[in-house]
XYZ file of C-alpha atoms in Angstrom:
234
model
C -15.236 7.353 27.363
C -13.363 10.158 29.091
C -13.805 12.378 26.087
C -17.537 11.773 26.066
C -17.735 12.703 29.755
C -15.780 15.951 29.414
C -17.562 17.222 26.327
C -20.995 15.764 27.002
C -21.068 13.960 23.687
C -19.564 10.867 22.142
C -16.662 11.231 19.719
C -17.525 10.956 16.035
C -17.050 7.728 14.110
C -14.265 9.372 12.114
C -12.420 10.406 15.277
C -12.884 6.963 16.827
C -11.539 5.320 13.682
C -8.563 7.671 13.487
C -7.688 7.079 17.149
C -7.625 3.314 16.649
C -4.610 1.352 15.450
C -6.702 -0.246 12.697
C -7.826 3.197 11.523
C -4.291 4.554 11.320
C -3.116 1.457 9.465
C -6.009 1.861 7.030
C -5.072 5.506 6.415
C -1.484 4.404 5.797
C -2.634 1.715 3.378
C -4.960 3.930 1.321
C -2.560 6.888 1.203
C 0.258 4.503 0.278
C -1.721 3.093 -2.637
C -2.495 6.630 -3.855
C 1.226 7.421 -3.821
C 2.010 4.117 -5.532
C -0.395 4.980 -8.342
C 1.310 8.356 -8.722
C 4.747 6.720 -8.808
C 3.746 4.357 -11.622
C 2.379 7.254 -13.703
C 5.400 9.425 -12.871
C 7.820 6.682 -13.902
C 6.034 6.167 -17.220
C 6.202 9.915 -17.858
C 9.902 9.995 -17.010
C 10.613 7.316 -19.616
C 9.523 9.723 -22.356
C 12.978 11.265 -21.998
C 14.248 8.377 -24.167
C 12.214 9.769 -27.074
C 14.056 13.086 -27.080
C 13.547 16.652 -25.853
C 10.496 17.270 -28.009
C 8.476 14.433 -26.501
C 9.679 15.013 -22.946
C 9.116 18.775 -22.975
C 5.768 18.197 -24.654
C 4.788 15.847 -21.835
C 5.843 18.458 -19.252
C 3.762 21.057 -21.100
C 0.740 18.722 -21.095
C 1.061 18.286 -17.308
C 0.744 22.039 -16.799
C -2.282 22.256 -19.062
C -4.065 18.925 -18.501
C -7.816 19.231 -18.224
C -8.077 22.195 -20.567
C -10.335 23.674 -21.718
C -12.627 22.350 -18.987
C -10.061 23.342 -16.366
C -8.000 26.500 -16.327
C -4.256 26.214 -17.015
C -2.347 24.554 -14.119
C -5.573 23.703 -12.200
C -5.315 20.004 -13.006
C -1.653 19.937 -11.992
C -2.343 21.713 -8.706
C -5.269 19.406 -7.953
C -2.945 16.419 -8.391
C -0.343 18.098 -6.173
C -2.870 18.757 -3.412
C -4.118 15.156 -3.461
C -0.555 13.841 -3.428
C 0.469 16.191 -0.604
C -2.537 15.121 1.459
C -1.597 11.467 0.897
C 2.038 12.097 1.901
C 1.048 13.969 5.072
C -1.577 11.368 6.057
C 0.916 8.568 5.453
C 3.716 10.231 7.413
C 1.532 11.241 10.368
C -0.022 7.790 10.620
C 3.387 6.122 10.444
C 4.811 8.396 13.130
C 1.877 7.935 15.494
C 1.865 4.165 15.048
C 5.598 4.096 15.734
C 5.166 6.124 18.930
C 2.283 3.886 19.979
C 4.449 0.811 19.453
C 7.236 2.301 21.586
C 4.834 3.215 24.396
C 3.383 -0.295 24.340
C 6.842 -1.732 25.103
C 8.480 0.720 27.508
C 10.910 -1.809 29.019
C 14.038 -2.522 27.029
C 15.141 -6.066 26.490
C 17.780 -7.274 28.955
C 19.832 -8.532 26.032
C 20.715 -6.342 23.091
C 17.987 -7.687 20.853
C 16.413 -5.330 18.388
C 12.704 -4.897 19.019
C 11.732 -4.017 15.474
C 11.974 -6.467 12.612
C 14.234 -5.844 9.629
C 11.231 -4.822 7.524
C 10.018 -2.344 10.158
C 13.436 -0.722 10.546
C 13.792 -0.541 6.766
C 10.394 1.119 6.430
C 11.217 3.722 9.082
C 14.615 4.673 7.709
C 13.336 4.430 4.161
C 10.541 6.839 5.019
C 13.026 9.356 6.410
C 15.257 9.066 3.335
C 12.280 9.518 1.014
C 11.005 12.553 2.944
C 14.408 14.228 2.609
C 14.569 13.255 -1.062
C 11.171 14.796 -1.813
C 12.446 18.138 -0.482
C 15.618 17.832 -2.566
C 13.701 16.749 -5.687
C 11.354 19.735 -5.477
C 14.258 22.157 -4.990
C 16.096 20.489 -7.850
C 13.549 20.077 -10.646
C 10.494 22.108 -9.590
C 11.796 25.351 -8.076
C 15.262 24.828 -9.688
C 16.847 26.241 -6.524
C 19.724 23.745 -6.247
C 20.070 22.968 -9.950
C 23.012 25.165 -10.892
C 22.552 24.783 -14.645
C 18.761 24.885 -14.638
C 16.971 26.528 -17.540
C 13.426 27.569 -16.685
C 10.882 26.142 -19.102
C 13.211 23.404 -20.396
C 12.547 20.211 -18.362
C 14.621 17.942 -20.616
C 17.715 20.084 -20.274
C 17.184 20.417 -16.502
C 17.075 16.631 -16.073
C 20.323 16.349 -18.008
C 21.869 19.056 -15.826
C 20.866 17.195 -12.652
C 22.181 13.823 -13.735
C 25.395 15.242 -15.131
C 26.629 15.670 -11.545
C 27.870 12.863 -9.295
C 25.832 14.083 -6.328
C 22.630 14.380 -8.349
C 22.985 10.766 -9.474
C 23.999 9.508 -6.029
C 21.087 11.158 -4.214
C 18.591 9.920 -6.789
C 19.793 6.307 -6.953
C 19.995 5.941 -3.163
C 16.491 7.374 -2.844
C 15.144 5.004 -5.511
C 16.680 2.037 -3.683
C 14.907 3.182 -0.503
C 11.694 3.626 -2.508
C 11.889 0.085 -3.912
C 12.336 -1.407 -0.442
C 9.492 0.750 0.875
C 7.149 -0.365 -1.909
C 8.179 -4.003 -1.544
C 7.057 -4.200 2.071
C 4.409 -1.468 1.979
C 2.325 -2.926 -0.846
C 2.069 -6.317 0.820
C 1.320 -4.694 4.195
C -1.401 -2.495 2.651
C -3.035 -5.554 1.101
C -3.144 -7.253 4.504
C -4.577 -4.152 6.197
C -7.330 -3.718 3.602
C -8.303 -7.378 3.757
C -7.031 -8.376 0.317
C -4.480 -10.799 1.686
C -5.021 -14.335 2.893
C -3.044 -17.572 3.039
C -4.051 -18.491 -0.515
C -3.130 -15.132 -2.065
C -0.107 -14.376 0.105
C 2.462 -15.758 -2.337
C 0.935 -13.911 -5.306
C 0.831 -10.628 -3.363
C 4.469 -10.956 -2.372
C 5.458 -11.681 -5.968
C 3.468 -8.641 -7.124
C 5.099 -6.465 -4.437
C 8.560 -7.622 -5.548
C 7.698 -7.012 -9.206
C 6.385 -3.498 -8.511
C 9.486 -2.615 -6.497
C 11.793 -3.933 -9.221
C 9.946 -2.220 -12.077
C 9.843 1.132 -10.265
C 13.521 0.956 -9.338
C 14.587 -0.022 -12.858
C 12.316 2.553 -14.498
C 13.384 5.494 -12.365
C 17.092 4.615 -12.254
C 17.236 4.072 -16.023
C 17.082 7.858 -16.519
C 20.230 8.870 -14.562
C 22.061 5.796 -15.905
C 21.126 6.792 -19.466
C 22.419 10.327 -18.897
C 25.646 9.062 -17.269
C 26.342 6.666 -20.141
C 25.437 9.137 -22.892
C 22.379 7.237 -24.113
C 20.378 10.378 -23.348
C 22.194 13.618 -24.107
């Protein structure tokens, strides 16, 4: 109302929706599902490493040239990157603003040392921070090759082996995948509730699906560093 008085016009529907808690939760849910779809595809692509360097490097080559000849080289890849980046930013901003709103709504600390946030909420917050840091590391490691000491430009298979041949590369990746699994486990179910897909009858099925997705993603992603460590992939 104050905004309408100062500017002489009512705020747009989009702005009203974004300013509301329901709107921010909806943005989080939709952007989260976009990222989940990407993760499933990314995991499936990663598993091609078990078929040898030819298949894996061929898959990496296809990513750079997908959409040709309709699209120019790398256009499809950059379009996917832009969509994913927009989803990550929207998700992170919404999460941060909802967290700040929750803190402002309860300014008085409990007299007893009782944690305000539930276990799931705390896990989501810390998991989000861990994943944000991991994304930066992952890009520097396997995209720009900045921190990959034995990187070989144009040879994705060999670069993955170089990363997972180090204790720190494995440790960072496995910890991040554990955080990802916990994030997906709670986030998928929460997104379903926000978007109206959940109810008392479907609640059990949604939780089972969330657990299954988290487990499959964790196992699929972690299988690559484990395979390199054990010599299955070399």
